[in-house]
């Protein structure tokens, strides 16, 4: 984070780690890159209040007056025979795989099964059945494992360019050292236009981190087309939170016809953001190196849970699961009112949101480089590597202070009236907003406007 910028308050969430530093640093990275791209240092800024609200956008959201649905009953921490495990079962297919792995037919039966198993035994059984779980590890246990060592390698954002060179940037490395020029992208020379106006973003992401990134790109003017698989629809409330300013299409990419239509989209795309488990989209020709070989001017940013190396690189995961594995849940653990120690969690899903703003920063950084070098490039981030950035910040020892009340906004949508939080940036001192509300899920054609 740029040391010359002072935020007040600097701490607003209780807890042992500097989650505020991670949040502010990731949003500031996005602001710095878009200012560099626009050639206007200081144009886009953030504040403590804007960042705090944006990192809890799901919690602030109201859909036709109701709170969105949070974690499913089976998701969360569960006691095992020798410790604790965290499960994720928000999606029906993940819940089914988890129950099958435990030989259970209900959450109650799964709970009983887990208490008869060791945490690592349950973790292995669930993961081998494509379910999603992680034993609660101490920080030293994670760092001493092959998975932890692999996750800590390299920079927060790892870049690979079309000419074969590579680079990396950490949370504190993004800045505005040069002007970056004034061009606003394909077909746009309007100085007052949003900086990404005219750019096309193919959004192949789900859940939170990737959609947060592309939601910000949409707020900055990009045409974002999100594609989801019909067989595994996104959770509706989650989609509503992160789909502002986008168009939404459904397509089974295993079908040859849809693969052909996807190939037709790529030549006119500026950015591809992919947020599935590592290597999951390679069979559709969406490996970053293959994409750059076919489309040298493309910007490709990928994100996953565990990184591109190590024994867990191909596993599914979520923010909460990474927290359990890497030591965060243990650090936030405490005794409950009965005197029993229980693992804890970050005050918000900060790994998701910080990774999302890092993805947006990486995409804009590569767009700026493309303008100068004439070729695109690729970047990769992971939730596990973002956790390492959080630990590297140390502890925030200031006492928590209240931030300003959120700036709630409202809009009509096909889901009813929405109360929502805008992007965590101001544009020339004015709050940035999304161009339109979340669209009907899957209601857009698989084509550019």
Short mmCIF file of C-alpha atoms in Angstrom, two decimals:
data_model
loop_
_atom_site.label_atom_id
_atom_site.label_comp_id
_atom_site.label_asym_id
_atom_site.label_seq_id
_atom_site.Cartn_x
_atom_site.Cartn_y
_atom_site.Cartn_z
CA UNK A 1 0.00 0.00 0.00
CA UNK A 2 1.25 3.48 -0.85
CA UNK A 3 2.78 4.78 2.37
CA UNK A 4 2.00 8.41 1.43
CA UNK A 5 -1.76 7.81 1.66
CA UNK A 6 -3.31 8.18 5.13
CA UNK A 7 -6.71 6.69 5.92
CA UNK A 8 -8.90 7.51 8.90
CA UNK A 9 -9.97 5.44 10.61
CA UNK A 10 -7.28 2.89 9.90
CA UNK A 11 -8.92 0.09 11.90
CA UNK A 12 -12.61 -0.75 12.09
CA UNK A 13 -12.81 -4.55 12.37
CA UNK A 14 -11.83 -6.31 15.57
CA UNK A 15 -9.38 -9.19 15.30
CA UNK A 16 -5.69 -10.04 15.36
CA UNK A 17 -4.79 -9.51 11.67
CA UNK A 18 -4.59 -6.34 9.59
CA UNK A 19 -7.62 -7.07 7.43
CA UNK A 20 -8.09 -3.33 6.93
CA UNK A 21 -4.59 -3.09 5.46
CA UNK A 22 -5.38 -5.91 3.03
CA UNK A 23 -8.68 -4.30 2.04
CA UNK A 24 -7.31 -0.80 1.57
CA UNK A 25 -4.19 -2.07 -0.19
CA UNK A 26 -6.12 -4.13 -2.74
CA UNK A 27 -8.60 -1.35 -3.54
CA UNK A 28 -5.75 1.15 -3.75
CA UNK A 29 -3.95 -1.17 -6.20
CA UNK A 30 -7.01 -1.07 -8.46
CA UNK A 31 -7.29 2.71 -8.12
CA UNK A 32 -3.61 3.22 -8.91
CA UNK A 33 -3.73 1.12 -12.06
CA UNK A 34 -6.86 2.77 -13.44
CA UNK A 35 -5.39 6.22 -12.73
CA UNK A 36 -2.24 5.16 -14.55
CA UNK A 37 -4.31 3.84 -17.46
CA UNK A 38 -6.41 7.03 -17.61
CA UNK A 39 -3.32 9.20 -17.35
CA UNK A 40 -4.85 11.13 -14.45
CA UNK A 41 -3.09 10.43 -11.14
CA UNK A 42 -5.42 10.78 -8.19
CA UNK A 43 -8.62 10.75 -10.27
CA UNK A 44 -9.96 7.58 -8.67
CA UNK A 45 -9.60 7.30 -4.91
CA UNK A 46 -10.95 5.27 -2.01
CA UNK A 47 -11.75 5.89 1.65
CA UNK A 48 -12.01 3.73 4.73
CA UNK A 49 -15.80 3.95 4.64
CA UNK A 50 -16.07 3.01 0.96
CA UNK A 51 -13.69 0.08 1.33
CA UNK A 52 -15.30 -1.25 4.49
CA UNK A 53 -18.75 -1.18 2.91
CA UNK A 54 -17.62 -2.75 -0.38
CA UNK A 55 -15.93 -5.67 1.39
CA UNK A 56 -19.30 -6.48 2.96
CA UNK A 57 -21.46 -5.73 -0.08
CA UNK A 58 -23.39 -9.01 0.33
CA UNK A 59 -24.17 -8.21 3.95
CA UNK A 60 -25.47 -4.75 3.06
CA UNK A 61 -27.54 -5.97 0.09
CA UNK A 62 -31.33 -6.11 0.37
CA UNK A 63 -33.41 -7.77 -2.34
CA UNK A 64 -37.03 -6.62 -2.29
CA UNK A 65 -36.55 -5.81 1.38
CA UNK A 66 -35.06 -9.13 2.49
CA UNK A 67 -31.55 -10.10 3.51
CA UNK A 68 -29.75 -12.41 1.07
CA UNK A 69 -29.29 -16.01 2.14
CA UNK A 70 -25.88 -16.74 3.67
CA UNK A 71 -24.18 -20.05 4.36
CA UNK A 72 -26.15 -23.29 4.05
CA UNK A 73 -26.73 -25.39 7.22
CA UNK A 74 -23.96 -27.89 6.44
CA UNK A 75 -21.41 -25.18 5.67
CA UNK A 76 -19.21 -24.03 8.53
CA UNK A 77 -17.00 -25.49 11.26
CA UNK A 78 -17.64 -29.01 12.53
CA UNK A 79 -16.10 -31.00 15.34
CA UNK A 80 -14.09 -34.09 14.38
CA UNK A 81 -12.65 -36.84 16.56
CA UNK A 82 -9.39 -34.93 17.02
CA UNK A 83 -10.08 -31.31 16.06
CA UNK A 84 -12.10 -29.23 13.62
CA UNK A 85 -12.93 -29.16 9.92
CA UNK A 86 -14.63 -26.54 7.76
CA UNK A 87 -17.13 -27.62 5.10
CA UNK A 88 -18.68 -25.77 2.17
CA UNK A 89 -22.06 -26.96 0.94
CA UNK A 90 -23.81 -23.85 -0.38
CA UNK A 91 -24.20 -25.33 -3.85
CA UNK A 92 -26.49 -28.40 -4.06
CA UNK A 93 -23.97 -30.48 -6.01
CA UNK A 94 -21.26 -29.76 -3.44
CA UNK A 95 -23.58 -30.76 -0.59
CA UNK A 96 -24.42 -34.01 -2.37
CA UNK A 97 -20.75 -34.90 -2.90
CA UNK A 98 -19.96 -34.10 0.71
CA UNK A 99 -22.77 -36.29 2.07
CA UNK A 100 -21.75 -39.13 -0.24
CA UNK A 101 -18.15 -38.91 0.94
CA UNK A 102 -19.26 -39.24 4.56
CA UNK A 103 -21.83 -41.95 3.85
CA UNK A 104 -24.54 -39.70 5.24
CA UNK A 105 -28.01 -38.70 4.08
CA UNK A 106 -28.54 -35.59 6.21
CA UNK A 107 -26.53 -32.82 7.86
CA UNK A 108 -27.22 -34.38 11.27
CA UNK A 109 -25.84 -37.73 10.18
CA UNK A 110 -22.82 -36.02 8.61
CA UNK A 111 -22.16 -34.33 11.95
CA UNK A 112 -22.15 -37.69 13.73
CA UNK A 113 -19.85 -39.23 11.12
CA UNK A 114 -17.37 -36.38 11.41
CA UNK A 115 -17.10 -36.83 15.19
CA UNK A 116 -15.91 -40.39 14.61
CA UNK A 117 -13.21 -39.37 12.12
CA UNK A 118 -9.89 -37.53 12.35
CA UNK A 119 -9.94 -34.11 10.69
CA UNK A 120 -7.36 -35.04 8.06
CA UNK A 121 -9.16 -38.32 7.37
CA UNK A 122 -12.45 -36.50 6.78
CA UNK A 123 -10.71 -33.88 4.65
CA UNK A 124 -9.16 -36.54 2.41
CA UNK A 125 -12.42 -38.47 2.05
CA UNK A 126 -14.40 -35.37 1.08
CA UNK A 127 -11.78 -34.01 -1.31
CA UNK A 128 -11.42 -37.38 -3.05
CA UNK A 129 -15.15 -37.25 -3.82
CA UNK A 130 -14.83 -33.72 -5.29
CA UNK A 131 -16.36 -32.23 -2.16
CA UNK A 132 -15.01 -29.11 -0.49
CA UNK A 133 -13.47 -29.19 2.99
CA UNK A 134 -10.31 -28.33 4.87
CA UNK A 135 -9.10 -29.36 8.30
CA UNK A 136 -8.43 -26.44 10.63
CA UNK A 137 -4.64 -26.16 10.73
CA UNK A 138 -2.33 -24.01 12.76
CA UNK A 139 -0.21 -21.52 10.88
CA UNK A 140 2.93 -23.61 11.39
CA UNK A 141 1.16 -26.77 10.21
CA UNK A 142 0.15 -25.03 6.99
CA UNK A 143 3.58 -23.56 6.34
CA UNK A 144 5.17 -26.95 6.98
CA UNK A 145 2.95 -28.71 4.43
CA UNK A 146 3.60 -29.12 0.71
CA UNK A 147 0.40 -27.19 0.03
CA UNK A 148 1.42 -24.29 2.23
CA UNK A 149 4.93 -24.07 0.81
CA UNK A 150 3.55 -24.01 -2.75
CA UNK A 151 0.94 -21.36 -1.90
CA UNK A 152 3.55 -19.00 -0.48
CA UNK A 153 5.76 -19.03 -3.58
CA UNK A 154 5.97 -16.13 -6.00
CA UNK A 155 4.35 -12.72 -6.02
CA UNK A 156 0.75 -11.85 -5.15
CA UNK A 157 0.14 -11.13 -8.86
CA UNK A 158 2.25 -13.27 -11.19
CA UNK A 159 2.54 -11.87 -14.73
CA UNK A 160 3.53 -13.70 -17.91
CA UNK A 161 3.82 -11.72 -21.12
CA UNK A 162 3.35 -12.70 -24.74
CA UNK A 163 7.09 -12.31 -25.38
CA UNK A 164 7.87 -15.03 -22.82
CA UNK A 165 9.07 -12.75 -20.03
CA UNK A 166 7.57 -12.79 -16.54
CA UNK A 167 7.18 -10.43 -13.60
CA UNK A 168 5.33 -10.15 -10.31
CA UNK A 169 3.85 -7.51 -8.03
CA UNK A 170 2.96 -7.59 -4.35
CA UNK A 171 0.17 -5.78 -2.56
CA UNK A 172 2.36 -2.74 -1.91
CA UNK A 173 3.96 -2.61 -5.38
CA UNK A 174 1.20 -0.95 -7.40
CA UNK A 175 1.65 2.77 -7.92
CA UNK A 176 1.26 5.73 -10.25
CA UNK A 177 4.87 6.45 -11.19
CA UNK A 178 4.12 7.26 -14.84
CA UNK A 179 1.26 8.86 -16.72
CA UNK A 180 0.29 5.91 -18.89
CA UNK A 181 -1.27 8.05 -21.63
CA UNK A 182 -4.84 9.17 -22.22
CA UNK A 183 -6.42 6.64 -24.60
CA UNK A 184 -9.61 5.11 -23.23
CA UNK A 185 -9.69 1.92 -25.28
CA UNK A 186 -11.25 0.48 -28.40
CA UNK A 187 -13.23 3.05 -30.36
CA UNK A 188 -13.18 5.68 -27.59
CA UNK A 189 -11.22 8.88 -27.60
CA UNK A 190 -13.55 10.80 -25.29
CA UNK A 191 -11.48 12.35 -22.54
CA UNK A 192 -14.44 12.51 -20.14
CA UNK A 193 -15.57 8.92 -20.74
CA UNK A 194 -15.02 6.25 -18.13
CA UNK A 195 -11.49 4.90 -18.69
CA UNK A 196 -12.52 1.37 -19.74
CA UNK A 197 -15.32 2.45 -22.04
CA UNK A 198 -15.16 0.50 -25.30
CA UNK A 199 -13.29 -2.47 -23.80
CA UNK A 200 -14.84 -5.93 -23.84
CA UNK A 201 -14.44 -8.36 -20.95
CA UNK A 202 -15.32 -12.05 -21.14
CA UNK A 203 -16.24 -13.05 -17.59
CA UNK A 204 -15.82 -16.76 -16.83
CA UNK A 205 -15.98 -16.45 -13.05
CA UNK A 206 -18.25 -17.51 -10.23
CA UNK A 207 -18.87 -17.01 -6.51
CA UNK A 208 -17.20 -13.81 -5.20
CA UNK A 209 -13.58 -13.03 -6.09
CA UNK A 210 -13.81 -13.08 -9.90
CA UNK A 211 -17.26 -11.48 -10.06
CA UNK A 212 -16.07 -8.68 -7.73
CA UNK A 213 -13.24 -7.99 -10.19
CA UNK A 214 -15.45 -7.86 -13.25
CA UNK A 215 -18.10 -5.85 -11.37
CA UNK A 216 -15.48 -3.13 -10.87
CA UNK A 217 -14.39 -3.32 -14.52
CA UNK A 218 -18.04 -2.80 -15.49
CA UNK A 219 -18.28 0.22 -13.18
CA UNK A 220 -15.23 1.65 -14.95
CA UNK A 221 -16.98 1.42 -18.32
CA UNK A 222 -16.17 -2.04 -19.71
CA UNK A 223 -18.73 -4.18 -21.55
CA UNK A 224 -18.73 -7.33 -19.37
CA UNK A 225 -20.32 -10.55 -20.61
CA UNK A 226 -20.55 -13.25 -17.95
CA UNK A 227 -21.02 -16.88 -18.99
CA UNK A 228 -22.28 -19.59 -16.61
CA UNK A 229 -22.85 -23.34 -17.11
CA UNK A 230 -26.57 -24.26 -17.19
CA UNK A 231 -26.00 -27.47 -15.21
CA UNK A 232 -24.55 -25.59 -12.21
CA UNK A 233 -26.36 -22.26 -11.92
CA UNK A 234 -25.01 -19.57 -9.65
CA UNK A 235 -26.75 -18.96 -6.32
CA UNK A 236 -29.23 -16.21 -7.16
CA UNK A 237 -28.54 -13.89 -4.21
CA UNK A 238 -24.80 -14.12 -4.84
CA UNK A 239 -25.34 -13.34 -8.50
CA UNK A 240 -27.43 -10.28 -7.67
CA UNK A 241 -24.67 -8.90 -5.45
CA UNK A 242 -21.91 -9.18 -8.05
CA UNK A 243 -23.68 -8.81 -11.42
CA UNK A 244 -24.24 -5.04 -11.45
CA UNK A 245 -23.31 -3.55 -14.81
CA UNK A 246 -22.89 -6.89 -16.59
CA UNK A 247 -24.72 -9.00 -19.12
CA UNK A 248 -25.38 -12.66 -18.31
CA UNK A 249 -25.42 -15.67 -20.63
CA UNK A 250 -25.65 -19.42 -20.04
CA UNK A 251 -23.70 -21.84 -22.22
CA UNK A 252 -22.56 -25.43 -21.89
CA UNK A 253 -19.02 -25.12 -23.24
CA UNK A 254 -18.74 -28.88 -23.68
CA UNK A 255 -21.06 -28.58 -26.69
CA UNK A 256 -19.22 -28.02 -30.01
CA UNK A 257 -21.65 -25.30 -31.09
CA UNK A 258 -21.00 -23.25 -27.96
CA UNK A 259 -17.25 -23.77 -28.29
CA UNK A 260 -17.50 -22.33 -31.79
CA UNK A 261 -19.46 -19.32 -30.53
CA UNK A 262 -16.89 -18.81 -27.78
CA UNK A 263 -14.08 -18.81 -30.36
CA UNK A 264 -16.01 -16.15 -32.28
CA UNK A 265 -16.10 -13.93 -29.18
CA UNK A 266 -12.37 -14.06 -28.48
CA UNK A 267 -11.00 -11.98 -31.40
CA UNK A 268 -13.12 -8.99 -30.34
CA UNK A 269 -12.41 -9.41 -26.61
CA UNK A 270 -9.90 -7.25 -24.77
CA UNK A 271 -9.86 -9.14 -21.47
CA UNK A 272 -10.68 -12.69 -20.36
CA UNK A 273 -11.09 -13.30 -16.64
CA UNK A 274 -11.36 -16.96 -15.58
CA UNK A 275 -12.10 -17.99 -12.01
CA UNK A 276 -12.47 -21.76 -11.93
CA UNK A 277 -10.13 -24.26 -10.29
CA UNK A 278 -6.68 -24.37 -11.86
CA UNK A 279 -6.74 -25.99 -15.31
CA UNK A 280 -10.51 -26.62 -15.30
CA UNK A 281 -11.11 -24.60 -18.49
CA UNK A 282 -8.08 -25.84 -20.42
CA UNK A 283 -10.16 -28.42 -22.29
CA UNK A 284 -12.11 -25.56 -23.87
CA UNK A 285 -8.96 -23.91 -25.23
CA UNK A 286 -8.93 -21.34 -22.43
CA UNK A 287 -5.45 -22.00 -21.10
CA UNK A 288 -3.75 -18.58 -20.86
CA UNK A 289 -0.75 -19.59 -22.95
CA UNK A 290 -2.95 -21.03 -25.68
CA UNK A 291 -5.11 -17.91 -25.67
CA UNK A 292 -2.09 -15.63 -25.99
CA UNK A 293 -0.63 -17.77 -28.76
CA UNK A 294 -3.85 -17.39 -30.76
CA UNK A 295 -4.61 -13.80 -29.69
CA UNK A 296 -1.37 -11.98 -28.79
CA UNK A 297 -3.18 -8.76 -27.91
CA UNK A 298 -5.46 -10.39 -25.35
CA UNK A 299 -5.27 -9.78 -21.60
CA UNK A 300 -5.94 -12.96 -19.60
CA UNK A 301 -6.29 -13.00 -15.82
CA UNK A 302 -6.92 -16.24 -13.94
CA UNK A 303 -7.66 -16.84 -10.29
CA UNK A 304 -8.22 -19.93 -8.19
CA UNK A 305 -8.16 -21.03 -4.57
CA UNK A 306 -4.84 -22.81 -4.11
CA UNK A 307 -2.45 -21.57 -6.78
CA UNK A 308 -0.97 -23.17 -9.86
CA UNK A 309 1.51 -25.47 -8.07
CA UNK A 310 1.46 -27.96 -5.22
CA UNK A 311 -0.71 -30.99 -4.42
CA UNK A 312 -3.90 -28.93 -4.00
CA UNK A 313 -3.54 -26.85 -7.16
CA UNK A 314 -6.37 -28.67 -8.92
CA UNK A 315 -8.79 -28.69 -5.99
CA UNK A 316 -11.91 -26.61 -5.58
CA UNK A 317 -12.00 -24.15 -2.75
CA UNK A 318 -13.59 -21.06 -1.26
CA UNK A 319 -12.50 -18.15 0.94
CA UNK A 320 -13.76 -19.86 4.10
CA UNK A 321 -11.97 -23.10 3.25
CA UNK A 322 -8.67 -21.33 2.59
CA UNK A 323 -9.03 -19.55 5.93
CA UNK A 324 -9.36 -22.92 7.68
CA UNK A 325 -6.38 -24.49 5.94
CA UNK A 326 -3.84 -21.65 6.11
CA UNK A 327 -4.08 -20.83 9.81
CA UNK A 328 -6.49 -17.89 9.83
CA UNK A 329 -9.29 -19.88 11.47
CA UNK A 330 -6.88 -20.97 14.20
CA UNK A 331 -5.57 -17.44 14.78
CA UNK A 332 -9.16 -16.17 15.13
CA UNK A 333 -10.20 -19.06 17.38
CA UNK A 334 -11.35 -18.45 20.95
CA UNK A 335 -13.23 -20.06 23.81
CA UNK A 336 -17.02 -19.88 23.68
CA UNK A 337 -19.30 -19.25 26.66
CA UNK A 338 -19.00 -22.94 27.65
CA UNK A 339 -15.22 -22.72 27.76
CA UNK A 340 -14.77 -24.80 24.59
CA UNK A 341 -12.23 -23.51 22.06
CA UNK A 342 -13.71 -22.97 18.61
CA UNK A 343 -12.08 -21.77 15.38
CA UNK A 344 -13.01 -18.35 14.04
CA UNK A 345 -13.14 -16.43 10.79
CA UNK A 346 -12.30 -13.05 9.31
CA UNK A 347 -14.95 -10.35 9.84
CA UNK A 348 -15.68 -10.37 6.10
CA UNK A 349 -14.69 -12.62 3.21
CA UNK A 350 -11.60 -10.52 2.72
CA UNK A 351 -9.58 -13.08 0.75
CA UNK A 352 -12.28 -13.10 -1.92
CA UNK A 353 -12.70 -9.35 -2.13
CA UNK A 354 -8.98 -8.51 -1.96
CA UNK A 355 -8.23 -11.08 -4.65
CA UNK A 356 -11.02 -9.60 -6.76
CA UNK A 357 -9.60 -6.09 -6.61
CA UNK A 358 -6.16 -7.57 -7.31
CA UNK A 359 -7.58 -9.24 -10.43
CA UNK A 360 -9.02 -5.92 -11.60
CA UNK A 361 -5.68 -4.20 -10.93
CA UNK A 362 -3.82 -6.92 -12.86
CA UNK A 363 -6.16 -6.63 -15.86
CA UNK A 364 -5.82 -2.84 -16.06
CA UNK A 365 -2.05 -3.05 -15.54
CA UNK A 366 -1.83 -5.41 -18.52
CA UNK A 367 -4.08 -3.15 -20.61
CA UNK A 368 -1.74 -0.24 -19.94
CA UNK A 369 1.25 -2.36 -20.90
CA UNK A 370 -0.53 -3.54 -24.07
CA UNK A 371 -1.02 0.06 -25.12
CA UNK A 372 2.72 0.67 -24.86
CA UNK A 373 4.10 -2.70 -26.02
CA UNK A 374 1.40 -3.68 -28.49
CA UNK A 375 0.95 -7.16 -26.99
CA UNK A 376 -1.12 -8.58 -24.19
CA UNK A 377 -0.23 -10.84 -21.33
CA UNK A 378 -1.50 -13.04 -18.53
CA UNK A 379 -1.71 -12.74 -14.76
CA UNK A 380 -2.57 -15.22 -12.03
CA UNK A 381 -3.78 -14.81 -8.45
CA UNK A 382 -5.04 -17.20 -5.79
CA UNK A 383 -6.93 -16.91 -2.52
CA UNK A 384 -4.18 -18.83 -0.74
CA UNK A 385 -1.54 -16.37 -1.96
CA UNK A 386 -3.73 -13.45 -0.85
CA UNK A 387 -3.78 -15.04 2.61
CA UNK A 388 0.03 -14.84 2.61
CA UNK A 389 -0.21 -11.12 1.85
CA UNK A 390 -2.53 -10.72 4.82
CA UNK A 391 -0.11 -12.49 7.18
CA UNK A 392 2.79 -10.41 5.83
CA UNK A 393 1.04 -7.23 7.00
CA UNK A 394 1.37 -8.31 10.61
CA UNK A 395 -1.06 -7.11 13.24
CA UNK A 396 -3.05 -3.91 13.34
CA UNK A 397 -2.61 -2.69 16.91
CA UNK A 398 -4.84 0.39 16.68
CA UNK A 399 -8.14 0.30 18.52
CA UNK A 400 -11.15 -0.17 16.23
CA UNK A 401 -13.11 2.97 15.32
CA UNK A 402 -16.43 3.31 13.56
CA UNK A 403 -16.43 4.27 9.90
CA UNK A 404 -19.03 6.54 8.36
CA UNK A 405 -22.43 5.02 7.70
CA UNK A 406 -22.62 3.23 4.33
CA UNK A 407 -23.88 5.20 1.35
CA UNK A 408 -26.84 3.00 0.50
CA UNK A 409 -28.24 3.25 -3.00
CA UNK A 410 -31.39 1.80 -4.49
CA UNK A 411 -32.57 0.72 -7.91
CA UNK A 412 -35.36 -1.27 -9.47
CA UNK A 413 -34.46 -4.62 -11.04
CA UNK A 414 -36.03 -7.83 -12.23
CA UNK A 415 -35.36 -9.15 -8.71
CA UNK A 416 -37.30 -6.32 -7.06
CA UNK A 417 -36.02 -3.13 -5.49
CA UNK A 418 -32.36 -3.44 -4.51
CA UNK A 419 -30.56 -1.66 -1.72
CA UNK A 420 -26.89 -1.94 -2.52
CA UNK A 421 -23.38 -0.64 -1.96
CA UNK A 422 -21.56 1.04 -4.84
CA UNK A 423 -17.94 0.51 -5.91
CA UNK A 424 -15.24 1.48 -3.38
CA UNK A 425 -13.98 4.36 -5.54
CA UNK A 426 -14.74 8.02 -6.13
CA UNK A 427 -14.32 9.46 -9.63
CA UNK A 428 -13.02 13.02 -9.41
CA UNK A 429 -14.47 13.26 -5.91
CA UNK A 430 -17.90 11.92 -6.92
CA UNK A 431 -19.06 8.42 -5.92
CA UNK A 432 -18.64 5.88 -8.71
CA UNK A 433 -21.73 3.78 -9.48
CA UNK A 434 -22.69 0.85 -11.67
CA UNK A 435 -24.23 1.60 -15.08
CA UNK A 436 -27.28 -0.63 -14.56
CA UNK A 437 -28.68 -3.21 -12.11
CA UNK A 438 -28.06 -6.96 -12.27
CA UNK A 439 -29.62 -8.43 -15.43
CA UNK A 440 -31.92 -11.45 -15.60
CA UNK A 441 -29.72 -14.49 -15.04
CA UNK A 442 -28.80 -16.12 -18.36
CA UNK A 443 -30.94 -13.65 -20.28
CA UNK A 444 -28.28 -12.30 -22.64
CA UNK A 445 -27.14 -13.78 -25.94
CA UNK A 446 -23.67 -15.26 -26.24
CA UNK A 447 -22.50 -12.29 -28.30
CA UNK A 448 -21.02 -8.82 -27.94
CA UNK A 449 -23.32 -5.83 -28.10
#
